[in-house]
Amino acid sequence: MSAALDLVVAAVDDTVPGVRSVRLVRPDGGALPGFTPGSHVVVTCGPPGAPGNAYSLTGDSVAPRAYTISVLRLDAGRGGSRWVHALTTGDRVEVTPPRSAFPPVLAARRHLLVAGGIGVTPILSHLRSAVRWGRDVEVLYAHRPGAAAHLDDLRDLAGDALTCLTDRTTLGDHLQRRLADQPVGTHLYTCGPAGFMDTVTLAARRLGWPDERIHVEHFGVDDLDPGEPFEAVLRASGRTVPVPSGTSLLDALEGAGLSVPNLCRQGVCGECRVPVAAGTPLHRDLVLTDAEKAAADTLLCCVSRAADDRLELDL
Amino acid sequence: MDRALVAGFPFPFPTDRYRYSTNVEPAPRVVSTPAGQWGASLVDVDGEYHRELDERAAVLERDPSRYAVLDHMAPACWDTMLTLMRELAAAYPDVMSLDGDGPSYVWTNRLFDVEQPFTYAQPSTLPDEPLRYVASQVQEDLVLLDQRDGDLWGDAGLVTFAADWSFGFDVGMSFLEIHGPVPRLRETGVITRAREFIMRLQPGAPYRRTNWTLTVGRRLDVSTERYPEWGPDRPRMLTVDDVTFGREVHLRTEVQHLVRLEESGAVLFLIRTYLLPFEELARVEPWRATTAAVLADLPDDIADYKGIAGYRDRAVDWLHAHAP
Ligand code: FES
């Protein structure tokens, strides 16, 4: 696992209401690791050790001098977006190296990119690479009137291949038409609020798109639901750790002084796997196979919880 | 033989017993051996640099099918070139450098008197295709795996020093198909585990493993296509005298690095081949003893697959006879 990067805020941009774009650079201005389009970094939203939020990188992915993220302010969220919105130039920010969980399929014949609201961020990075490599690409961007982050970037890059949709009916119709009218070998990528992505993927499936050609960025904007409270019992010490609603098992374990390897805190990297001795896990990750989930002897503690009120861990 | 080549030889056996395993570890990491050390970087330039790169050029000239790139892998090839140039420049700053911060660069390699400006993703700025160009600067063989549909596909590569396989034949195959013929691998689940592991590789966190076999003669290109040339060497090893046997039979180590490429998301598989003749191996006592033990214990099917079943017993006897 690569070490965290200590960056500084070089600029903030609040042009679009409710959305803040932040440009992060190395203190010495040096090059940052490149990344696969659609990658995210996990930003530590607060002092070291504070919870992290995953944000997609929107800038150039080859030999970048800066990482840029765009964050929608969510007043009801866990506080990460409010923290980002309070940053000022010169502030230090700790981020993980980029992680790729939403890459373009190189072998695709054509790329249909469908963004909803702030879900435009990974789509923008896909679009940059599509333009660089001359890929056949089309972009649909659904947003509220007058509140479109990165609209100029998309226009510059996509030109005629961009369609903006600002009301639900046109969105539904247009989506149907465009999904129905793609050559075989087209891959669909969508990011946005969960309901939006559900609409897009459902429409695609109904039109016969196979799952391998539908790609969804799972943590565009929404947090997982807070879940029911439960107790985690640690086999080795016999201790009981309460896990309240809204607190992840990982957070609770760390709060109890245990150190559990972790990286994404979003159920995508697989680092935080812990053995289950008794009880039934409620799996919410994207890592374990169905068979592994059914075996119920392990869980990814950053997102998964207990199906009942008690879980015994081999820790 | 050049002492530095012995000192830098990556001896592949940690113990007296060899079986297939998912023997991957984070890289780079320096390993000390009784003769010296290896493993400080992902790419390794040694005293054979010019000889091996001349040989690679000759192999390619004779058989262009050693290089293959499916169309969609162009970004991965540029990614590979930039990645390897950076690695070389970091490992050998006295003789190699990559200047510029994109998209324009200058690649300098004093070992070849090369100073090559180029623009990333612009084929017209390079004298050759990027994968073939960078393969003329590193001793490693290169295979690129594309990841899609929950699998890995060997969709590009340049392999001139293959040990009894053939890249031209494998291009476009899935990871499981490529490893189809290896005995025991399927049953033990080693290959499916390796595949799962590779699919989770992240950029900036490369891994490596070693593989090994025996090769007769100082011959890097023991590909399937040229079997008629090197195949008869094996039975010949049963009839030669001891001095010839020690000079001709080599322990062949492959150091394989797995690198998740940053921009394309493809996996770069680097295969660097080292050959150490038994006469040199026997001078490093722990190496002699361990190799004798490993070969004596090796199950027949593995020995068979590695193509050494016919002279494995003689190799064990030879190594025993050369105990100090
Ligand atoms: S920390 Fe990544 S899956 Fe839990």
XYZ file of C-alpha atoms and ligand atoms in Angstrom:
643
model
C 0.000 0.000 0.000
C 1.476 3.345 -0.981
C 1.840 6.119 1.527
C -0.579 9.036 1.749
C 0.259 12.226 -0.138
C 0.531 15.506 1.733
C -0.768 18.193 -0.575
C -1.643 21.854 -0.296
C -4.620 23.735 -1.662
C -3.398 25.809 -4.611
C -6.778 27.216 -5.602
C -10.466 26.931 -4.882
C -13.235 27.714 -7.339
C -16.796 28.398 -6.194
C -18.238 29.568 -9.516
C -20.991 26.947 -9.571
C -23.342 27.411 -6.616
C -22.978 24.638 -4.029
C -20.010 23.034 -5.771
C -16.444 23.737 -4.833
C -13.523 22.726 -7.031
C -10.236 22.375 -5.232
C -6.833 22.199 -6.869
C -4.269 20.271 -4.817
C -0.529 20.311 -5.462
C 2.612 19.012 -3.828
C 4.220 21.602 -1.551
C 7.286 21.531 -3.841
C 5.174 21.671 -7.016
C 6.485 18.258 -8.151
C 4.712 15.763 -10.387
C 2.013 13.577 -8.874
C 1.303 9.955 -9.739
C -0.752 9.578 -12.920
C -4.063 7.788 -12.719
C -6.583 5.824 -14.703
C -9.547 7.934 -15.822
C -12.414 7.534 -13.365
C -10.032 7.216 -10.390
C -10.692 8.736 -6.997
C -8.605 9.776 -4.035
C -9.700 9.459 -0.448
C -9.372 12.842 1.228
C -8.889 12.929 4.969
C -11.586 15.441 5.845
C -10.056 16.994 8.926
C -6.918 16.465 11.010
C -4.924 13.234 10.472
C -7.075 10.282 11.490
C -10.347 12.032 10.628
C -12.740 10.077 8.400
C -12.059 10.089 4.695
C -14.279 10.784 1.717
C -13.663 9.512 -1.795
C -13.681 12.126 -4.550
C -13.122 11.573 -8.256
C -10.194 13.282 -9.947
C -11.287 15.593 -12.752
C -7.985 16.783 -14.222
C -5.447 15.401 -16.650
C -4.392 11.859 -15.803
C -0.913 11.733 -17.370
C 1.987 13.185 -15.341
C -0.352 15.556 -13.483
C 1.031 18.544 -11.582
C -2.211 18.886 -9.635
C -5.175 16.847 -8.506
C -8.510 18.569 -8.834
C -11.710 17.467 -7.147
C -15.178 19.006 -7.216
C -17.314 18.591 -4.144
C -21.032 19.209 -3.760
C -21.917 20.672 -0.407
C -24.184 18.232 1.450
C -25.399 19.795 4.650
C -26.929 16.527 5.834
C -23.821 14.441 5.067
C -21.138 13.212 7.453
C -19.351 16.533 7.319
C -16.700 15.771 4.679
C -18.177 18.094 2.080
C -18.614 20.902 4.626
C -14.960 20.496 5.557
C -13.885 20.746 1.919
C -16.039 23.836 1.491
C -14.196 25.513 4.349
C -10.704 24.994 2.883
C -8.651 27.987 1.820
C -5.562 28.375 -0.318
C -2.449 27.094 1.437
C -4.262 24.573 3.680
C -2.663 21.129 3.955
C -4.720 18.186 2.773
C -3.899 14.511 3.096
C -5.067 12.246 0.270
C -4.437 8.634 -0.671
C -2.782 7.900 -3.992
C -5.390 7.563 -6.763
C -7.433 4.366 -6.811
C -9.102 3.086 -9.919
C -12.559 1.544 -9.610
C -14.334 2.960 -12.676
C -11.924 2.630 -15.605
C -12.737 2.936 -19.296
C -12.709 -0.395 -21.117
C -9.853 -0.054 -23.594
C -11.342 -2.538 -26.029
C -14.724 -0.783 -26.207
C -15.831 0.282 -29.674
C -17.601 3.354 -28.359
C -18.099 5.044 -24.996
C -21.422 6.444 -23.832
C -20.898 8.602 -20.742
C -23.953 9.514 -18.693
C -23.529 11.975 -15.815
C -26.084 13.145 -13.278
C -25.310 16.292 -11.299
C -22.009 16.174 -9.431
C -21.520 12.660 -10.849
C -19.986 14.530 -13.764
C -16.559 14.400 -12.072
C -15.345 10.918 -13.133
C -17.147 11.337 -16.457
C -15.020 14.405 -17.164
C -11.860 12.420 -16.633
C -13.164 9.674 -18.947
C -13.893 12.302 -21.552
C -10.385 13.770 -21.357
C -8.851 10.408 -22.066
C -11.353 9.632 -24.827
C -10.321 12.845 -26.561
C -6.614 12.187 -26.061
C -6.854 8.737 -27.603
C -9.382 9.602 -30.277
C -12.044 7.274 -28.899
C -15.577 7.402 -30.160
C -17.503 9.049 -27.336
C -20.869 10.576 -26.510
C -21.804 12.430 -23.314
C -25.191 12.943 -21.707
C -25.195 15.354 -18.792
C -28.292 15.722 -16.644
C -28.196 18.714 -14.312
C -30.413 21.322 -12.720
C -30.781 24.484 -14.791
C -27.964 26.896 -14.027
C -26.148 24.475 -11.701
C -23.845 22.516 -13.960
C -20.350 21.855 -12.682
C -17.683 21.582 -15.386
C -20.042 22.464 -18.202
C -17.399 24.526 -20.006
C -14.846 21.732 -19.713
C -17.294 19.255 -21.193
C -18.192 21.613 -24.039
C -14.570 22.254 -24.907
C -13.732 18.569 -24.942
C -16.869 16.991 -26.364
C -18.241 19.655 -28.699
C -21.249 18.208 -30.518
C -20.922 14.909 -28.715
C -22.357 16.528 -25.565
C -26.063 16.739 -24.776
C -27.277 18.567 -21.666
C -30.615 17.636 -20.158
C -32.269 19.768 -17.550
C -35.711 18.302 -17.011
C -36.890 14.826 -16.201
C -39.080 14.146 -19.215
C -36.527 15.126 -21.806
C -33.959 13.165 -19.834
C -36.050 9.980 -19.908
C -36.866 10.277 -23.612
C -33.427 11.207 -24.714
C -31.819 8.495 -22.620
C -34.116 5.884 -24.143
C -33.325 7.034 -27.635
C -29.590 7.203 -27.176
C -29.391 3.883 -25.371
C -31.380 2.260 -28.156
C -29.198 3.710 -30.858
C -25.646 2.574 -30.056
C -23.513 0.226 -32.121
C -22.735 -3.191 -30.680
C -19.599 -2.964 -28.579
C -20.548 0.343 -26.960
C -19.874 0.578 -23.227
C -22.040 2.653 -20.921
C -20.602 4.520 -17.936
C -22.775 6.320 -15.478
C -22.213 8.305 -12.327
C -24.605 10.384 -10.293
C -27.102 10.040 -7.455
C -28.103 6.420 -6.763
C -31.639 6.916 -8.116
C -30.260 8.430 -11.313
C -27.845 5.558 -11.897
C -30.650 3.071 -11.217
C -32.774 4.756 -13.874
C -29.943 4.671 -16.387
C -28.942 1.059 -15.780
C -32.533 -0.142 -15.699
C -33.260 1.523 -19.023
C -30.132 -0.028 -20.510
C -30.959 -3.524 -19.240
C -34.491 -3.306 -20.589
C -33.001 -2.501 -23.974
C -30.884 -5.625 -23.747
C -27.521 -4.166 -22.750
C -25.452 -6.935 -21.133
C -24.131 -6.208 -17.645
C -20.493 -6.379 -18.796
C -21.094 -3.264 -20.853
C -22.733 -1.238 -18.085
C -20.375 0.496 -15.670
C -21.487 2.317 -12.581
C -19.440 4.565 -10.303
C -20.824 3.518 -6.966
C -19.895 6.349 -4.706
C -20.491 9.423 -6.765
C -22.405 11.334 -4.191
C -24.407 9.278 -1.742
C -23.323 7.815 1.530
C -24.512 4.345 2.387
C -27.548 4.292 4.612
C -26.501 4.564 8.264
C -27.603 1.028 9.210
C -28.913 -0.442 12.454
C -26.861 -0.340 15.642
C -25.200 -3.600 16.775
C -22.490 -4.957 19.047
C -19.165 -6.354 17.896
C -17.593 -8.886 20.246
C -13.848 -9.346 19.945
C -12.890 -13.006 20.447
C -9.328 -12.419 21.559
C -10.095 -10.036 24.409
C -13.768 -10.757 25.005
C -14.436 -7.029 24.688
C -17.682 -5.689 23.346
C -17.597 -2.693 21.009
C -20.903 -0.912 20.353
C -21.453 0.172 16.755
C -24.113 2.901 16.612
C -26.203 3.660 13.559
C -24.236 5.965 11.251
C -20.862 4.708 12.536
C -19.043 2.087 10.495
C -17.682 -1.048 12.150
C -14.228 0.104 11.061
C -14.692 3.469 12.761
C -15.957 1.736 15.895
C -13.016 -0.692 15.996
C -10.548 2.134 15.506
C -12.332 4.104 18.198
C -11.782 1.135 20.523
C -8.059 1.350 19.863
C -7.695 -1.458 17.315
C -5.777 -0.864 14.137
C -7.350 -2.456 11.077
C -5.685 -2.119 7.673
C -7.865 -0.023 5.392
C -7.686 2.177 2.362
C -10.837 3.175 0.533
C -13.325 2.995 3.439
C -15.916 2.509 0.721
C -16.028 -1.253 0.316
C -14.073 -1.331 -2.923
C -10.447 -2.059 -2.102
C -10.679 -5.181 0.055
C -8.069 -4.064 2.605
C -10.243 -4.038 5.695
C -11.354 -7.660 5.607
C -11.826 -9.139 9.111
C -12.679 -12.702 10.112
C -16.136 -13.376 11.524
C -16.378 -16.022 14.246
C -20.128 -15.966 14.848
C -23.180 -14.019 13.785
C -24.439 -13.069 10.331
C -22.739 -10.271 8.395
C -24.752 -7.803 6.339
C -22.442 -7.447 3.351
C -22.434 -4.065 1.619
C -19.086 -4.172 -0.161
C -18.195 -4.602 -3.818
C -15.242 -6.873 -3.243
C -16.323 -10.256 -1.951
C -17.708 -12.825 -4.378
C -21.183 -14.209 -3.802
C -19.632 -17.429 -2.516
C -17.446 -15.517 -0.070
C -20.445 -13.547 1.114
C -22.480 -16.699 1.591
C -19.663 -18.310 3.606
C -20.259 -15.539 6.163
C -16.823 -16.033 7.737
C -15.405 -12.684 6.764
C -16.567 -9.136 6.137
C -15.261 -5.783 5.010
C -15.677 -3.725 8.102
C -15.606 -0.290 6.452
C -19.094 -0.732 5.009
C -20.553 -4.042 6.137
C -22.466 -4.509 9.360
C -24.376 -7.143 11.316
C -27.658 -8.572 10.098
C -28.702 -9.039 13.740
C -27.711 -7.156 16.854
C -24.460 -9.004 17.472
C -21.381 -10.082 15.539
C -18.389 -11.977 16.906
C -15.062 -11.190 15.279
C -11.820 -13.183 15.334
C -9.895 -10.139 16.491
C 32.044 -15.244 -16.594
C 31.740 -11.631 -15.447
C 31.788 -11.655 -11.606
C 29.103 -8.970 -11.500
C 26.700 -11.324 -13.268
C 27.222 -13.941 -10.553
C 26.909 -11.320 -7.813
C 23.639 -10.034 -9.260
C 22.123 -13.449 -9.963
C 18.639 -13.768 -8.453
C 18.850 -17.234 -6.943
C 15.249 -18.487 -7.054
C 15.040 -21.033 -4.232
C 14.279 -19.822 -0.715
C 14.158 -23.422 0.566
C 15.160 -26.969 -0.425
C 11.720 -27.748 -1.791
C 9.967 -26.198 -4.792
C 6.262 -26.316 -5.597
C 4.052 -23.904 -7.467
C 2.704 -21.142 -5.282
C 1.445 -17.599 -5.559
C 4.908 -16.435 -4.534
C 4.409 -12.720 -5.011
C 5.997 -10.019 -2.878
C 6.039 -6.223 -3.000
C 8.761 -4.782 -5.229
C 11.323 -3.450 -5.431
C 13.193 -4.857 -2.451
C 16.861 -5.717 -2.268
C 17.657 -9.366 -1.540
C 21.100 -10.280 -0.254
C 22.521 -13.579 -1.442
C 25.742 -15.453 -0.585
C 27.213 -13.963 -3.782
C 25.859 -10.430 -3.726
C 22.413 -8.945 -4.141
C 19.539 -8.281 -6.550
C 16.114 -6.701 -6.692
C 16.802 -2.978 -6.225
C 14.634 -1.848 -9.148
C 11.902 -3.007 -11.510
C 14.252 -2.864 -14.470
C 17.773 -4.247 -14.368
C 20.637 -3.231 -16.613
C 23.723 -5.442 -16.350
C 26.873 -6.362 -18.254
C 24.811 -8.242 -20.839
C 22.906 -5.101 -21.867
C 24.317 -4.645 -25.350
C 24.623 -8.334 -26.109
C 21.008 -9.050 -25.122
C 19.533 -6.061 -26.906
C 21.444 -6.984 -30.065
C 20.053 -10.454 -29.724
C 16.523 -9.121 -29.214
C 16.840 -7.088 -32.415
C 18.068 -10.159 -34.295
C 15.244 -12.349 -32.980
C 12.678 -9.739 -33.979
C 14.189 -9.373 -37.396
C 13.961 -13.097 -38.007
C 10.524 -13.474 -36.439
C 8.381 -10.315 -36.260
C 5.561 -12.262 -34.568
C 7.409 -11.877 -31.253
C 5.855 -8.428 -31.128
C 2.089 -8.006 -31.214
C -0.255 -5.231 -30.167
C -4.029 -5.362 -30.476
C -5.389 -1.976 -31.541
C -7.002 -0.977 -28.280
C -3.698 -1.364 -26.432
C -2.044 1.744 -27.886
C -2.584 3.780 -24.691
C -1.127 0.941 -22.624
C 1.965 0.881 -24.852
C 2.629 4.595 -24.340
C 1.994 4.122 -20.657
C 4.521 1.283 -20.605
C 7.128 3.323 -22.397
C 6.820 6.277 -20.043
C 6.766 4.030 -16.975
C 9.890 2.132 -18.006
C 11.788 5.269 -18.983
C 11.038 6.713 -15.551
C 12.159 3.508 -13.860
C 15.389 3.394 -15.883
C 16.128 7.057 -15.212
C 15.559 6.550 -11.477
C 17.680 3.389 -11.319
C 20.540 4.552 -13.597
C 20.695 8.353 -13.293
C 24.325 8.435 -14.460
C 23.503 7.135 -17.900
C 19.773 7.563 -18.404
C 17.290 10.375 -17.972
C 13.778 11.402 -18.863
C 13.364 15.184 -19.000
C 10.250 17.274 -19.451
C 6.921 17.018 -17.707
C 4.543 16.128 -20.461
C 3.358 15.914 -23.027
C 6.849 16.638 -24.418
C 9.824 14.670 -23.168
C 13.422 13.903 -24.013
C 14.691 10.400 -23.375
C 18.459 10.107 -22.965
C 20.351 6.815 -22.855
C 24.119 7.199 -22.863
C 24.638 3.436 -23.162
C 23.352 3.804 -26.714
C 24.148 7.469 -27.349
C 20.429 8.058 -27.703
C 18.767 11.414 -27.197
C 15.168 11.071 -28.283
C 12.596 13.844 -27.981
C 8.989 12.704 -28.202
C 5.447 13.822 -27.475
C 3.243 11.503 -25.463
C 0.559 9.769 -27.529
C 1.955 11.180 -30.810
C 3.296 8.217 -32.814
C 4.941 10.444 -35.431
C 7.391 11.792 -32.824
C 9.020 8.406 -32.214
C 11.194 6.390 -34.604
C 9.265 3.212 -33.743
C 6.053 2.100 -32.061
C 6.301 2.871 -28.349
C 6.334 -0.703 -27.046
C 8.942 -1.831 -29.552
C 10.930 1.325 -28.927
C 11.122 0.846 -25.184
C 11.855 -2.855 -25.622
C 15.047 -1.762 -27.365
C 16.088 0.026 -24.142
C 15.394 -2.649 -21.508
C 16.552 -6.243 -21.157
C 13.111 -7.281 -19.912
C 10.502 -9.016 -22.050
C 7.169 -7.186 -21.909
C 3.614 -8.502 -21.786
C 0.591 -6.244 -21.360
C -2.591 -7.545 -19.789
C -5.837 -5.734 -20.413
C -8.442 -6.096 -17.694
C -12.074 -6.302 -18.749
C -15.153 -8.485 -18.237
C -13.685 -9.667 -14.946
C -10.669 -11.230 -16.646
C -7.172 -10.463 -17.895
C -6.205 -10.629 -21.552
C -2.683 -10.789 -22.983
C -3.395 -8.196 -25.631
C 0.061 -6.804 -26.345
C 3.648 -7.756 -25.825
C 7.178 -8.151 -27.018
C 8.770 -11.403 -25.956
C 12.064 -12.529 -27.430
C 13.517 -14.528 -24.558
C 10.659 -16.899 -23.844
C 11.380 -20.182 -22.074
C 9.463 -22.814 -24.027
C 6.394 -20.746 -24.817
C 5.526 -18.353 -27.524
C 3.960 -14.949 -27.312
C 2.836 -14.784 -30.911
C 0.664 -17.775 -30.188
C -0.739 -16.419 -26.926
C -1.687 -12.900 -27.955
C -5.322 -12.107 -27.219
C -5.721 -15.121 -24.908
C -7.144 -14.901 -21.429
C -4.955 -15.361 -18.384
C -6.297 -18.872 -17.769
C -5.792 -19.896 -21.393
C -2.207 -18.677 -21.347
C -1.508 -20.828 -18.291
C -3.567 -23.777 -19.518
C -0.740 -26.258 -20.046
C 0.983 -25.957 -16.675
C 0.431 -29.158 -14.627
C -1.053 -28.926 -11.140
C -1.729 -25.231 -11.525
C -5.431 -25.556 -12.099
C -6.024 -28.089 -9.384
C -4.152 -26.095 -6.780
C -6.050 -22.899 -7.594
C -2.731 -21.068 -7.873
C -3.621 -19.551 -11.217
C -7.088 -18.353 -10.316
C -5.694 -16.861 -7.120
C -2.932 -15.178 -9.090
C -5.519 -13.785 -11.455
C -7.631 -12.382 -8.619
C -4.498 -10.889 -7.149
C -3.408 -9.255 -10.386
C -6.855 -7.830 -11.005
C -6.601 -6.000 -7.685
C -3.137 -4.552 -8.284
C -3.038 -0.803 -7.799
C -0.738 1.709 -9.454
C 2.301 2.626 -7.411
C 2.366 -0.776 -5.699
C 4.231 -3.204 -7.982
C 4.817 -6.837 -7.078
C 7.265 -9.451 -8.242
C 7.798 -13.168 -8.292
C 10.458 -15.508 -9.593
C 10.223 -18.551 -11.780
C 12.965 -20.903 -12.893
C 13.991 -23.740 -15.144
C 17.178 -25.185 -16.609
C 18.487 -24.241 -20.031
C 21.243 -25.860 -22.047
C 23.698 -23.319 -23.408
C 23.678 -19.586 -22.823
C 20.526 -19.334 -24.861
C 17.897 -16.721 -24.059
C 15.540 -17.491 -26.919
C 14.252 -20.965 -26.147
C 10.865 -20.278 -27.683
C 8.550 -22.939 -29.049
C 9.250 -21.812 -32.613
C 12.945 -22.619 -32.342
C 12.563 -25.967 -30.623
C 14.278 -27.774 -33.518
C 17.429 -25.756 -32.747
C 17.580 -26.225 -28.993
C 15.495 -29.347 -28.366
C 18.294 -31.827 -29.196
C 20.585 -30.152 -26.636
C 18.716 -31.825 -23.813
C 19.394 -35.480 -24.622
C 22.943 -34.460 -25.564
C 23.484 -33.507 -21.902
C 23.358 -37.222 -20.993
C 26.396 -37.994 -23.122
C 28.752 -35.047 -22.558
C 31.589 -35.131 -20.025
C 31.351 -33.451 -16.623
C 33.230 -30.315 -17.580
C 30.988 -29.725 -20.569
C 27.893 -30.432 -18.486
C 28.873 -27.804 -15.921
C 29.598 -25.280 -18.619
C 26.471 -25.926 -20.681
C 23.690 -26.455 -18.175
C 22.377 -23.198 -16.736
C 20.009 -22.397 -13.932
C 17.590 -19.979 -15.522
C 15.758 -17.518 -13.284
C 12.970 -15.280 -14.449
C 12.303 -12.252 -12.296
C 8.779 -11.165 -13.135
C 7.388 -7.809 -12.103
C 3.728 -6.906 -12.149
C 2.944 -3.233 -12.504
C -0.468 -1.614 -12.745
C 0.000 1.122 -15.320
C -1.250 4.499 -14.214
C -3.157 5.889 -17.142
C -4.328 2.887 -19.137
C -5.051 0.709 -16.135
C -3.453 -2.229 -17.958
C -1.055 -4.543 -16.141
C 2.538 -4.613 -17.307
C 4.226 -7.944 -16.839
C 8.021 -7.655 -17.003
C 10.054 -10.805 -17.443
C 13.796 -10.554 -16.960
C 15.818 -13.677 -17.617
C 19.118 -14.584 -15.949
C 21.332 -17.540 -16.777
C 23.959 -18.983 -14.458
C 26.057 -21.967 -15.615
C 26.323 -24.859 -13.163
C 30.117 -24.429 -13.028
C 29.547 -20.952 -11.510
C 26.601 -22.036 -9.395
C 28.702 -24.775 -7.797
C 31.225 -22.213 -6.580
C 28.602 -20.712 -4.288
C 28.114 -23.576 -1.862
C 24.646 -22.718 -0.480
C 23.380 -22.355 -4.043
C 24.874 -25.710 -5.082
C 23.414 -27.543 -2.094
C 19.941 -26.007 -2.393
C 19.720 -26.545 -6.142
C 20.714 -30.205 -5.719
C 18.025 -30.669 -3.061
C 15.315 -28.921 -5.065
C 16.039 -30.874 -8.237
C 16.181 -34.207 -6.397
C 12.815 -33.543 -4.747
C 11.012 -32.169 -7.805
C 7.872 -34.178 -8.736
C 8.065 -35.792 -12.171
C 5.214 -33.835 -13.729
C 6.800 -30.503 -12.873
C 10.206 -31.678 -14.106
C 8.498 -32.832 -17.257
C 6.731 -29.539 -17.832
C 9.959 -27.648 -17.296
C 11.550 -29.884 -19.915
C 14.281 -31.130 -17.598
C 12.987 -34.621 -16.776
C 15.518 -36.231 -19.121
C 18.650 -34.842 -17.473
C 17.414 -33.911 -14.015
C 19.091 -37.005 -12.417
C 22.382 -36.239 -14.088
C 22.091 -32.630 -12.877
C 21.567 -33.847 -9.298
C 24.546 -36.228 -9.557
C 26.698 -33.495 -11.026
C 25.806 -31.091 -8.230
C 26.499 -33.752 -5.575
C 29.826 -34.587 -7.179
C 30.799 -30.912 -6.965
C 30.283 -30.580 -3.234
C 33.324 -28.998 -1.629
S -11.212 -0.139 3.437
Fe -11.455 -0.658 1.362
S -12.886 -2.271 1.404
Fe -12.820 -1.540 3.416
